JSON list of C-alpha atoms in Angstrom, two decimals:
[
{"chain": "Q", "resi": 1, "resn": "UNK", "atom": "CA", "xyz": [206.55, 25.43, 96.66]},
{"chain": "Q", "resi": 2, "resn": "UNK", "atom": "CA", "xyz": [204.13, 28.32, 96.77]},
{"chain": "Q", "resi": 3, "resn": "UNK", "atom": "CA", "xyz": [203.35, 29.74, 100.22]},
{"chain": "Q", "resi": 4, "resn": "UNK", "atom": "CA", "xyz": [204.99, 26.74, 101.96]},
{"chain": "Q", "resi": 5, "resn": "UNK", "atom": "CA", "xyz": [206.58, 23.36, 101.27]},
{"chain": "Q", "resi": 6, "resn": "UNK", "atom": "CA", "xyz": [204.95, 20.06, 102.18]},
{"chain": "Q", "resi": 7, "resn": "UNK", "atom": "CA", "xyz": [206.13, 16.47, 102.02]},
{"chain": "Q", "resi": 8, "resn": "UNK", "atom": "CA", "xyz": [207.35, 13.38, 103.88]},
{"chain": "Q", "resi": 9, "resn": "UNK", "atom": "CA", "xyz": [210.40, 13.50, 106.11]},
{"chain": "Q", "resi": 10, "resn": "UNK", "atom": "CA", "xyz": [212.10, 11.39, 108.76]},
{"chain": "Q", "resi": 11, "resn": "UNK", "atom": "CA", "xyz": [210.91, 12.22, 112.26]},
{"chain": "Q", "resi": 12, "resn": "UNK", "atom": "CA", "xyz": [213.64, 14.19, 114.03]},
{"chain": "Q", "resi": 13, "resn": "UNK", "atom": "CA", "xyz": [213.29, 12.19, 117.25]},
{"chain": "Q", "resi": 14, "resn": "UNK", "atom": "CA", "xyz": [212.47, 8.81, 115.69]},
{"chain": "Q", "resi": 15, "resn": "UNK", "atom": "CA", "xyz": [214.37, 8.68, 112.36]},
{"chain": "Q", "resi": 16, "resn": "UNK", "atom": "CA", "xyz": [212.98, 5.23, 111.47]},
{"chain": "Q", "resi": 17, "resn": "UNK", "atom": "CA", "xyz": [209.51, 6.77, 111.16]},
{"chain": "Q", "resi": 18, "resn": "UNK", "atom": "CA", "xyz": [208.44, 9.03, 108.30]},
{"chain": "Q", "resi": 19, "resn": "UNK", "atom": "CA", "xyz": [205.99, 11.81, 108.97]},
{"chain": "Q", "resi": 20, "resn": "UNK", "atom": "CA", "xyz": [204.39, 14.66, 107.04]},
{"chain": "Q", "resi": 21, "resn": "UNK", "atom": "CA", "xyz": [206.05, 18.06, 107.34]},
{"chain": "Q", "resi": 22, "resn": "UNK", "atom": "CA", "xyz": [204.93, 21.56, 106.44]},
{"chain": "Q", "resi": 23, "resn": "UNK", "atom": "CA", "xyz": [207.77, 24.03, 106.18]},
{"chain": "Q", "resi": 24, "resn": "UNK", "atom": "CA", "xyz": [208.20, 27.73, 105.52]},
{"chain": "Q", "resi": 25, "resn": "UNK", "atom": "CA", "xyz": [208.69, 28.66, 101.88]},
{"chain": "Q", "resi": 26, "resn": "UNK", "atom": "CA", "xyz": [207.12, 30.43, 98.95]},
{"chain": "Q", "resi": 27, "resn": "UNK", "atom": "CA", "xyz": [209.99, 32.80, 98.17]},
{"chain": "Q", "resi": 28, "resn": "UNK", "atom": "CA", "xyz": [212.43, 32.67, 95.25]},
{"chain": "Q", "resi": 29, "resn": "UNK", "atom": "CA", "xyz": [215.71, 34.00, 96.67]},
{"chain": "Q", "resi": 30, "resn": "UNK", "atom": "CA", "xyz": [218.19, 31.67, 98.41]},
{"chain": "Q", "resi": 31, "resn": "UNK", "atom": "CA", "xyz": [217.03, 32.47, 101.94]},
{"chain": "Q", "resi": 32, "resn": "UNK", "atom": "CA", "xyz": [214.57, 34.71, 103.75]},
{"chain": "Q", "resi": 33, "resn": "UNK", "atom": "CA", "xyz": [217.16, 37.24, 104.95]},
{"chain": "Q", "resi": 34, "resn": "UNK", "atom": "CA", "xyz": [217.70, 38.63, 101.43]},
{"chain": "Q", "resi": 35, "resn": "UNK", "atom": "CA", "xyz": [214.28, 40.26, 101.59]},
{"chain": "Q", "resi": 36, "resn": "UNK", "atom": "CA", "xyz": [215.06, 42.34, 104.68]},
{"chain": "Q", "resi": 37, "resn": "UNK", "atom": "CA", "xyz": [218.79, 43.03, 104.35]},
{"chain": "Q", "resi": 38, "resn": "UNK", "atom": "CA", "xyz": [219.82, 46.58, 103.43]},
{"chain": "Q", "resi": 39, "resn": "UNK", "atom": "CA", "xyz": [223.37, 45.92, 102.20]},
{"chain": "Q", "resi": 40, "resn": "UNK", "atom": "CA", "xyz": [224.20, 46.67, 98.57]},
{"chain": "Q", "resi": 41, "resn": "UNK", "atom": "CA", "xyz": [224.34, 43.02, 97.51]},
{"chain": "Q", "resi": 42, "resn": "UNK", "atom": "CA", "xyz": [220.86, 42.22, 98.81]},
{"chain": "Q", "resi": 43, "resn": "UNK", "atom": "CA", "xyz": [219.31, 45.43, 97.47]},
{"chain": "Q", "resi": 44, "resn": "UNK", "atom": "CA", "xyz": [220.78, 44.74, 94.01]},
{"chain": "Q", "resi": 45, "resn": "UNK", "atom": "CA", "xyz": [219.55, 41.15, 94.11]},
{"chain": "Q", "resi": 46, "resn": "UNK", "atom": "CA", "xyz": [215.99, 42.25, 94.91]},
{"chain": "Q", "resi": 47, "resn": "UNK", "atom": "CA", "xyz": [216.12, 44.67, 91.99]},
{"chain": "Q", "resi": 48, "resn": "UNK", "atom": "CA", "xyz": [217.48, 41.96, 89.68]},
{"chain": "Q", "resi": 49, "resn": "UNK", "atom": "CA", "xyz": [214.75, 39.58, 90.82]},
{"chain": "Q", "resi": 50, "resn": "UNK", "atom": "CA", "xyz": [211.96, 42.09, 90.19]},
{"chain": "Q", "resi": 51, "resn": "UNK", "atom": "CA", "xyz": [213.32, 42.87, 86.73]},
{"chain": "Q", "resi": 52, "resn": "UNK", "atom": "CA", "xyz": [213.65, 39.16, 85.96]},
{"chain": "Q", "resi": 53, "resn": "UNK", "atom": "CA", "xyz": [210.08, 38.49, 87.07]},
{"chain": "Q", "resi": 54, "resn": "UNK", "atom": "CA", "xyz": [208.81, 41.31, 84.87]},
{"chain": "Q", "resi": 55, "resn": "UNK", "atom": "CA", "xyz": [210.70, 40.09, 81.79]},
{"chain": "Q", "resi": 56, "resn": "UNK", "atom": "CA", "xyz": [209.52, 36.51, 82.26]},
{"chain": "Q", "resi": 57, "resn": "UNK", "atom": "CA", "xyz": [205.92, 37.65, 82.66]},
{"chain": "Q", "resi": 58, "resn": "UNK", "atom": "CA", "xyz": [206.20, 39.62, 79.40]},
{"chain": "Q", "resi": 59, "resn": "UNK", "atom": "CA", "xyz": [207.37, 36.43, 77.68]},
{"chain": "Q", "resi": 60, "resn": "UNK", "atom": "CA", "xyz": [204.31, 34.71, 79.14]},
{"chain": "Q", "resi": 61, "resn": "UNK", "atom": "CA", "xyz": [202.00, 37.23, 77.49]},
{"chain": "Q", "resi": 62, "resn": "UNK", "atom": "CA", "xyz": [201.67, 40.10, 79.97]},
{"chain": "Q", "resi": 63, "resn": "UNK", "atom": "CA", "xyz": [201.91, 43.64, 78.66]},
{"chain": "Q", "resi": 64, "resn": "UNK", "atom": "CA", "xyz": [204.98, 45.51, 79.89]},
{"chain": "Q", "resi": 65, "resn": "UNK", "atom": "CA", "xyz": [202.93, 47.63, 82.32]},
{"chain": "Q", "resi": 66, "resn": "UNK", "atom": "CA", "xyz": [200.96, 44.66, 83.64]},
{"chain": "Q", "resi": 67, "resn": "UNK", "atom": "CA", "xyz": [204.16, 42.66, 84.01]},
{"chain": "Q", "resi": 68, "resn": "UNK", "atom": "CA", "xyz": [205.79, 45.39, 86.09]},
{"chain": "Q", "resi": 69, "resn": "UNK", "atom": "CA", "xyz": [202.74, 45.58, 88.34]},
{"chain": "Q", "resi": 70, "resn": "UNK", "atom": "CA", "xyz": [202.56, 41.80, 88.70]},
{"chain": "Q", "resi": 71, "resn": "UNK", "atom": "CA", "xyz": [206.29, 41.62, 89.49]},
{"chain": "Q", "resi": 72, "resn": "UNK", "atom": "CA", "xyz": [205.75, 44.18, 92.26]},
{"chain": "Q", "resi": 73, "resn": "UNK", "atom": "CA", "xyz": [202.91, 41.99, 93.59]},
{"chain": "Q", "resi": 74, "resn": "UNK", "atom": "CA", "xyz": [205.15, 38.92, 93.57]},
{"chain": "Q", "resi": 75, "resn": "UNK", "atom": "CA", "xyz": [207.87, 40.75, 95.47]},
{"chain": "Q", "resi": 76, "resn": "UNK", "atom": "CA", "xyz": [205.40, 42.10, 98.05]},
{"chain": "Q", "resi": 77, "resn": "UNK", "atom": "CA", "xyz": [204.03, 38.61, 98.79]},
{"chain": "Q", "resi": 78, "resn": "UNK", "atom": "CA", "xyz": [207.49, 37.05, 98.96]},
{"chain": "Q", "resi": 79, "resn": "UNK", "atom": "CA", "xyz": [208.69, 39.81, 101.29]},
{"chain": "Q", "resi": 80, "resn": "UNK", "atom": "CA", "xyz": [205.70, 39.20, 103.56]},
{"chain": "Q", "resi": 81, "resn": "UNK", "atom": "CA", "xyz": [206.39, 35.45, 103.66]},
{"chain": "Q", "resi": 82, "resn": "UNK", "atom": "CA", "xyz": [210.10, 35.93, 104.25]},
{"chain": "Q", "resi": 83, "resn": "UNK", "atom": "CA", "xyz": [209.50, 38.42, 107.07]},
{"chain": "Q", "resi": 84, "resn": "UNK", "atom": "CA", "xyz": [208.00, 35.64, 109.20]},
{"chain": "Q", "resi": 85, "resn": "UNK", "atom": "CA", "xyz": [210.44, 32.88, 108.23]},
{"chain": "Q", "resi": 86, "resn": "UNK", "atom": "CA", "xyz": [213.21, 31.60, 110.46]},
{"chain": "Q", "resi": 87, "resn": "UNK", "atom": "CA", "xyz": [216.71, 32.66, 109.33]},
{"chain": "Q", "resi": 88, "resn": "UNK", "atom": "CA", "xyz": [219.02, 29.89, 108.04]},
{"chain": "Q", "resi": 89, "resn": "UNK", "atom": "CA", "xyz": [220.99, 29.52, 111.29]},
{"chain": "Q", "resi": 90, "resn": "UNK", "atom": "CA", "xyz": [217.85, 28.93, 113.35]},
{"chain": "Q", "resi": 91, "resn": "UNK", "atom": "CA", "xyz": [216.59, 26.36, 110.85]},
{"chain": "Q", "resi": 92, "resn": "UNK", "atom": "CA", "xyz": [219.55, 24.21, 111.92]},
{"chain": "Q", "resi": 93, "resn": "UNK", "atom": "CA", "xyz": [218.29, 24.10, 115.52]},
{"chain": "Q", "resi": 94, "resn": "UNK", "atom": "CA", "xyz": [216.17, 20.94, 115.89]},
{"chain": "Q", "resi": 95, "resn": "UNK", "atom": "CA", "xyz": [214.50, 22.28, 119.02]},
{"chain": "Q", "resi": 96, "resn": "UNK", "atom": "CA", "xyz": [212.99, 25.12, 116.99]},
{"chain": "Q", "resi": 97, "resn": "UNK", "atom": "CA", "xyz": [211.79, 23.16, 113.97]},
{"chain": "Q", "resi": 98, "resn": "UNK", "atom": "CA", "xyz": [210.31, 20.13, 115.71]},
{"chain": "Q", "resi": 99, "resn": "UNK", "atom": "CA", "xyz": [206.67, 20.96, 116.34]},
{"chain": "Q", "resi": 100, "resn": "UNK", "atom": "CA", "xyz": [204.49, 17.90, 115.61]},
{"chain": "Q", "resi": 101, "resn": "UNK", "atom": "CA", "xyz": [200.75, 18.58, 115.69]},
{"chain": "Q", "resi": 102, "resn": "UNK", "atom": "CA", "xyz": [197.59, 16.88, 114.46]},
{"chain": "Q", "resi": 103, "resn": "UNK", "atom": "CA", "xyz": [195.75, 17.69, 111.25]},
{"chain": "Q", "resi": 104, "resn": "UNK", "atom": "CA", "xyz": [192.93, 19.39, 113.14]},
{"chain": "Q", "resi": 105, "resn": "UNK", "atom": "CA", "xyz": [195.38, 21.64, 114.95]},
{"chain": "Q", "resi": 106, "resn": "UNK", "atom": "CA", "xyz": [196.99, 22.66, 111.65]},
{"chain": "Q", "resi": 107, "resn": "UNK", "atom": "CA", "xyz": [193.60, 23.47, 110.16]},
{"chain": "Q", "resi": 108, "resn": "UNK", "atom": "CA", "xyz": [192.75, 25.55, 113.23]},
{"chain": "Q", "resi": 109, "resn": "UNK", "atom": "CA", "xyz": [196.07, 27.38, 112.89]},
{"chain": "Q", "resi": 110, "resn": "UNK", "atom": "CA", "xyz": [195.36, 28.23, 109.22]},
{"chain": "Q", "resi": 111, "resn": "UNK", "atom": "CA", "xyz": [191.56, 28.44, 108.78]},
{"chain": "Q", "resi": 112, "resn": "UNK", "atom": "CA", "xyz": [191.90, 30.33, 105.48]},
{"chain": "Q", "resi": 113, "resn": "UNK", "atom": "CA", "xyz": [193.53, 27.31, 103.81]},
{"chain": "Q", "resi": 114, "resn": "UNK", "atom": "CA", "xyz": [191.49, 24.18, 103.09]},
{"chain": "Q", "resi": 115, "resn": "UNK", "atom": "CA", "xyz": [193.85, 21.35, 104.00]},
{"chain": "Q", "resi": 116, "resn": "UNK", "atom": "CA", "xyz": [191.25, 18.69, 103.24]},
{"chain": "Q", "resi": 117, "resn": "UNK", "atom": "CA", "xyz": [191.10, 19.77, 99.60]},
{"chain": "Q", "resi": 118, "resn": "UNK", "atom": "CA", "xyz": [194.88, 20.02, 99.52]},
{"chain": "Q", "resi": 119, "resn": "UNK", "atom": "CA", "xyz": [195.31, 16.42, 100.72]},
{"chain": "Q", "resi": 120, "resn": "UNK", "atom": "CA", "xyz": [192.70, 15.27, 98.19]},
{"chain": "Q", "resi": 121, "resn": "UNK", "atom": "CA", "xyz": [194.56, 17.07, 95.39]},
{"chain": "Q", "resi": 122, "resn": "UNK", "atom": "CA", "xyz": [197.78, 15.31, 96.44]},
{"chain": "Q", "resi": 123, "resn": "UNK", "atom": "CA", "xyz": [195.83, 12.01, 96.59]},
{"chain": "Q", "resi": 124, "resn": "UNK", "atom": "CA", "xyz": [196.96, 11.27, 100.14]},
{"chain": "Q", "resi": 125, "resn": "UNK", "atom": "CA", "xyz": [195.12, 10.45, 103.33]},
{"chain": "Q", "resi": 126, "resn": "UNK", "atom": "CA", "xyz": [194.90, 13.11, 106.01]},
{"chain": "Q", "resi": 127, "resn": "UNK", "atom": "CA", "xyz": [198.14, 12.76, 108.01]},
{"chain": "Q", "resi": 128, "resn": "UNK", "atom": "CA", "xyz": [197.76, 11.87, 111.66]},
{"chain": "Q", "resi": 129, "resn": "UNK", "atom": "CA", "xyz": [200.82, 13.91, 112.61]},
{"chain": "Q", "resi": 130, "resn": "UNK", "atom": "CA", "xyz": [202.35, 16.87, 110.78]},
{"chain": "Q", "resi": 131, "resn": "UNK", "atom": "CA", "xyz": [205.63, 18.44, 111.84]},
{"chain": "Q", "resi": 132, "resn": "UNK", "atom": "CA", "xyz": [205.06, 22.18, 111.56]},
{"chain": "Q", "resi": 133, "resn": "UNK", "atom": "CA", "xyz": [208.59, 23.55, 111.41]},
{"chain": "Q", "resi": 134, "resn": "UNK", "atom": "CA", "xyz": [207.50, 27.10, 112.20]},
{"chain": "Q", "resi": 135, "resn": "UNK", "atom": "CA", "xyz": [204.01, 27.56, 113.66]},
{"chain": "Q", "resi": 136, "resn": "UNK", "atom": "CA", "xyz": [204.36, 31.37, 113.64]},
{"chain": "Q", "resi": 137, "resn": "UNK", "atom": "CA", "xyz": [205.04, 31.33, 109.89]},
{"chain": "Q", "resi": 138, "resn": "UNK", "atom": "CA", "xyz": [201.89, 29.29, 109.26]},
{"chain": "Q", "resi": 139, "resn": "UNK", "atom": "CA", "xyz": [199.78, 31.59, 111.44]},
{"chain": "Q", "resi": 140, "resn": "UNK", "atom": "CA", "xyz": [201.10, 34.63, 109.58]},
{"chain": "Q", "resi": 141, "resn": "UNK", "atom": "CA", "xyz": [200.49, 32.87, 106.26]},
{"chain": "Q", "resi": 142, "resn": "UNK", "atom": "CA", "xyz": [196.84, 32.58, 107.22]},
{"chain": "Q", "resi": 143, "resn": "UNK", "atom": "CA", "xyz": [196.72, 36.31, 107.88]},
{"chain": "Q", "resi": 144, "resn": "UNK", "atom": "CA", "xyz": [198.35, 36.95, 104.49]},
{"chain": "Q", "resi": 145, "resn": "UNK", "atom": "CA", "xyz": [195.79, 34.79, 102.69]},
{"chain": "Q", "resi": 146, "resn": "UNK", "atom": "CA", "xyz": [192.92, 36.46, 104.49]},
{"chain": "Q", "resi": 147, "resn": "UNK", "atom": "CA", "xyz": [194.02, 40.08, 104.08]},
{"chain": "Q", "resi": 148, "resn": "UNK", "atom": "CA", "xyz": [195.81, 40.26, 100.71]},
{"chain": "Q", "resi": 149, "resn": "UNK", "atom": "CA", "xyz": [193.97, 41.41, 97.60]},
{"chain": "Q", "resi": 150, "resn": "UNK", "atom": "CA", "xyz": [192.95, 38.41, 95.48]},
{"chain": "Q", "resi": 151, "resn": "UNK", "atom": "CA", "xyz": [194.53, 39.88, 92.34]},
{"chain": "Q", "resi": 152, "resn": "UNK", "atom": "CA", "xyz": [197.87, 40.13, 94.12]},
{"chain": "Q", "resi": 153, "resn": "UNK", "atom": "CA", "xyz": [197.67, 36.49, 95.23]},
{"chain": "Q", "resi": 154, "resn": "UNK", "atom": "CA", "xyz": [196.74, 35.42, 91.69]},
{"chain": "Q", "resi": 155, "resn": "UNK", "atom": "CA", "xyz": [199.74, 37.26, 90.24]},
{"chain": "Q", "resi": 156, "resn": "UNK", "atom": "CA", "xyz": [201.97, 35.56, 92.81]},
{"chain": "Q", "resi": 157, "resn": "UNK", "atom": "CA", "xyz": [200.60, 32.12, 91.95]},
{"chain": "Q", "resi": 158, "resn": "UNK", "atom": "CA", "xyz": [200.76, 32.69, 88.20]},
{"chain": "Q", "resi": 159, "resn": "UNK", "atom": "CA", "xyz": [204.37, 33.85, 88.50]},
{"chain": "Q", "resi": 160, "resn": "UNK", "atom": "CA", "xyz": [205.39, 30.69, 90.33]},
{"chain": "Q", "resi": 161, "resn": "UNK", "atom": "CA", "xyz": [203.75, 28.48, 87.71]},
{"chain": "Q", "resi": 162, "resn": "UNK", "atom": "CA", "xyz": [205.47, 30.42, 84.91]},
{"chain": "Q", "resi": 163, "resn": "UNK", "atom": "CA", "xyz": [208.81, 30.34, 86.70]},
{"chain": "Q", "resi": 164, "resn": "UNK", "atom": "CA", "xyz": [208.57, 26.61, 87.38]},
{"chain": "Q", "resi": 165, "resn": "UNK", "atom": "CA", "xyz": [207.80, 25.84, 83.73]},
{"chain": "Q", "resi": 166, "resn": "UNK", "atom": "CA", "xyz": [210.18, 28.34, 82.11]},
{"chain": "Q", "resi": 167, "resn": "UNK", "atom": "CA", "xyz": [213.16, 25.92, 81.88]},
{"chain": "Q", "resi": 168, "resn": "UNK", "atom": "CA", "xyz": [211.00, 23.63, 79.73]},
{"chain": "Q", "resi": 169, "resn": "UNK", "atom": "CA", "xyz": [209.42, 26.17, 77.39]},
{"chain": "Q", "resi": 170, "resn": "UNK", "atom": "CA", "xyz": [211.00, 28.03, 74.46]},
{"chain": "Q", "resi": 171, "resn": "UNK", "atom": "CA", "xyz": [214.54, 29.28, 74.07]},
{"chain": "Q", "resi": 172, "resn": "UNK", "atom": "CA", "xyz": [213.70, 32.83, 75.20]},
{"chain": "Q", "resi": 173, "resn": "UNK", "atom": "CA", "xyz": [212.04, 31.59, 78.38]},
{"chain": "Q", "resi": 174, "resn": "UNK", "atom": "CA", "xyz": [214.98, 29.35, 79.21]},
{"chain": "Q", "resi": 175, "resn": "UNK", "atom": "CA", "xyz": [217.47, 32.12, 78.46]},
{"chain": "Q", "resi": 176, "resn": "UNK", "atom": "CA", "xyz": [215.68, 34.40, 80.92]},
{"chain": "Q", "resi": 177, "resn": "UNK", "atom": "CA", "xyz": [215.48, 31.65, 83.52]},
{"chain": "Q", "resi": 178, "resn": "UNK", "atom": "CA", "xyz": [219.19, 30.90, 83.19]},
{"chain": "Q", "resi": 179, "resn": "UNK", "atom": "CA", "xyz": [220.16, 34.58, 83.26]},
{"chain": "Q", "resi": 180, "resn": "UNK", "atom": "CA", "xyz": [218.76, 34.88, 86.76]},
{"chain": "Q", "resi": 181, "resn": "UNK", "atom": "CA", "xyz": [218.91, 31.42, 88.35]},
{"chain": "Q", "resi": 182, "resn": "UNK", "atom": "CA", "xyz": [222.10, 30.36, 86.60]},
{"chain": "Q", "resi": 183, "resn": "UNK", "atom": "CA", "xyz": [224.12, 33.56, 86.34]},
{"chain": "Q", "resi": 184, "resn": "UNK", "atom": "CA", "xyz": [222.81, 35.98, 88.99]},
{"chain": "Q", "resi": 185, "resn": "UNK", "atom": "CA", "xyz": [222.21, 33.41, 91.74]},
{"chain": "Q", "resi": 186, "resn": "UNK", "atom": "CA", "xyz": [224.93, 30.87, 90.97]},
{"chain": "Q", "resi": 187, "resn": "UNK", "atom": "CA", "xyz": [227.55, 32.67, 88.87]},
{"chain": "Q", "resi": 188, "resn": "UNK", "atom": "CA", "xyz": [227.26, 30.33, 85.87]},
{"chain": "Q", "resi": 189, "resn": "UNK", "atom": "CA", "xyz": [228.30, 31.85, 82.55]},
{"chain": "Q", "resi": 190, "resn": "UNK", "atom": "CA", "xyz": [227.55, 29.10, 80.02]},
{"chain": "Q", "resi": 191, "resn": "UNK", "atom": "CA", "xyz": [224.33, 27.17, 79.59]},
{"chain": "Q", "resi": 192, "resn": "UNK", "atom": "CA", "xyz": [224.37, 23.40, 79.46]},
{"chain": "Q", "resi": 193, "resn": "UNK", "atom": "CA", "xyz": [223.61, 22.17, 75.90]},
{"chain": "Q", "resi": 194, "resn": "UNK", "atom": "CA", "xyz": [219.92, 21.51, 75.33]},
{"chain": "Q", "resi": 195, "resn": "UNK", "atom": "CA", "xyz": [220.47, 17.80, 74.61]},
{"chain": "Q", "resi": 196, "resn": "UNK", "atom": "CA", "xyz": [222.28, 17.39, 77.92]},
{"chain": "Q", "resi": 197, "resn": "UNK", "atom": "CA", "xyz": [219.52, 19.20, 79.81]},
{"chain": "Q", "resi": 198, "resn": "UNK", "atom": "CA", "xyz": [216.99, 16.86, 78.21]},
{"chain": "Q", "resi": 199, "resn": "UNK", "atom": "CA", "xyz": [219.01, 13.79, 79.21]},
{"chain": "Q", "resi": 200, "resn": "UNK", "atom": "CA", "xyz": [219.27, 15.09, 82.79]},
{"chain": "Q", "resi": 201, "resn": "UNK", "atom": "CA", "xyz": [215.51, 15.70, 82.98]},
{"chain": "Q", "resi": 202, "resn": "UNK", "atom": "CA", "xyz": [214.76, 12.17, 81.75]},
{"chain": "Q", "resi": 203, "resn": "UNK", "atom": "CA", "xyz": [217.34, 10.69, 84.09]},
{"chain": "Q", "resi": 204, "resn": "UNK", "atom": "CA", "xyz": [215.99, 12.64, 87.04]},
{"chain": "Q", "resi": 205, "resn": "UNK", "atom": "CA", "xyz": [212.42, 11.62, 86.25]},
{"chain": "Q", "resi": 206, "resn": "UNK", "atom": "CA", "xyz": [213.38, 7.96, 86.09]},
{"chain": "Q", "resi": 207, "resn": "UNK", "atom": "CA", "xyz": [215.27, 8.16, 89.38]}
]
């Protein structure tokens, strides 16, 4: 998701009960450490990601110059989000990611985000309890929303919409999506035939 992820999950202490959970997120690379690492692999991956974002934005109608600027905006926001995220090893520690709070407390923690409108958009009732896996991340997200230029945030949001839809658009958009997510991130060399991708999408949608 953008900025964070949100959904139902089994309560860590009472697995028979499902509760709402808000989790760190909003970045494209496999985990948050890629944005701060200085080794050659991570530096190359950040460069590949920025170039990929720029190319995909051009396919979406941005001029080359605007696409490069927007890609830089996307990377800056994702770096900011990742800098406050727990690393993968700490995410496995249940004592660090179990922080149930009420809806009012979450709204107080992030006053720049209207949770009431968010719940209405999702067509759900306001949750009584929300597990906030990383309270510090949510507090820093509020600071990001409050202090980041609106144009930068819009470029970030537009990019995530374009990226999410790119596998389902034209051949050029899918080729660019696969070149990064399939080849760069996962080492795949050959695309799945279009008919098979369509069957998988239908099958996944039907459960």
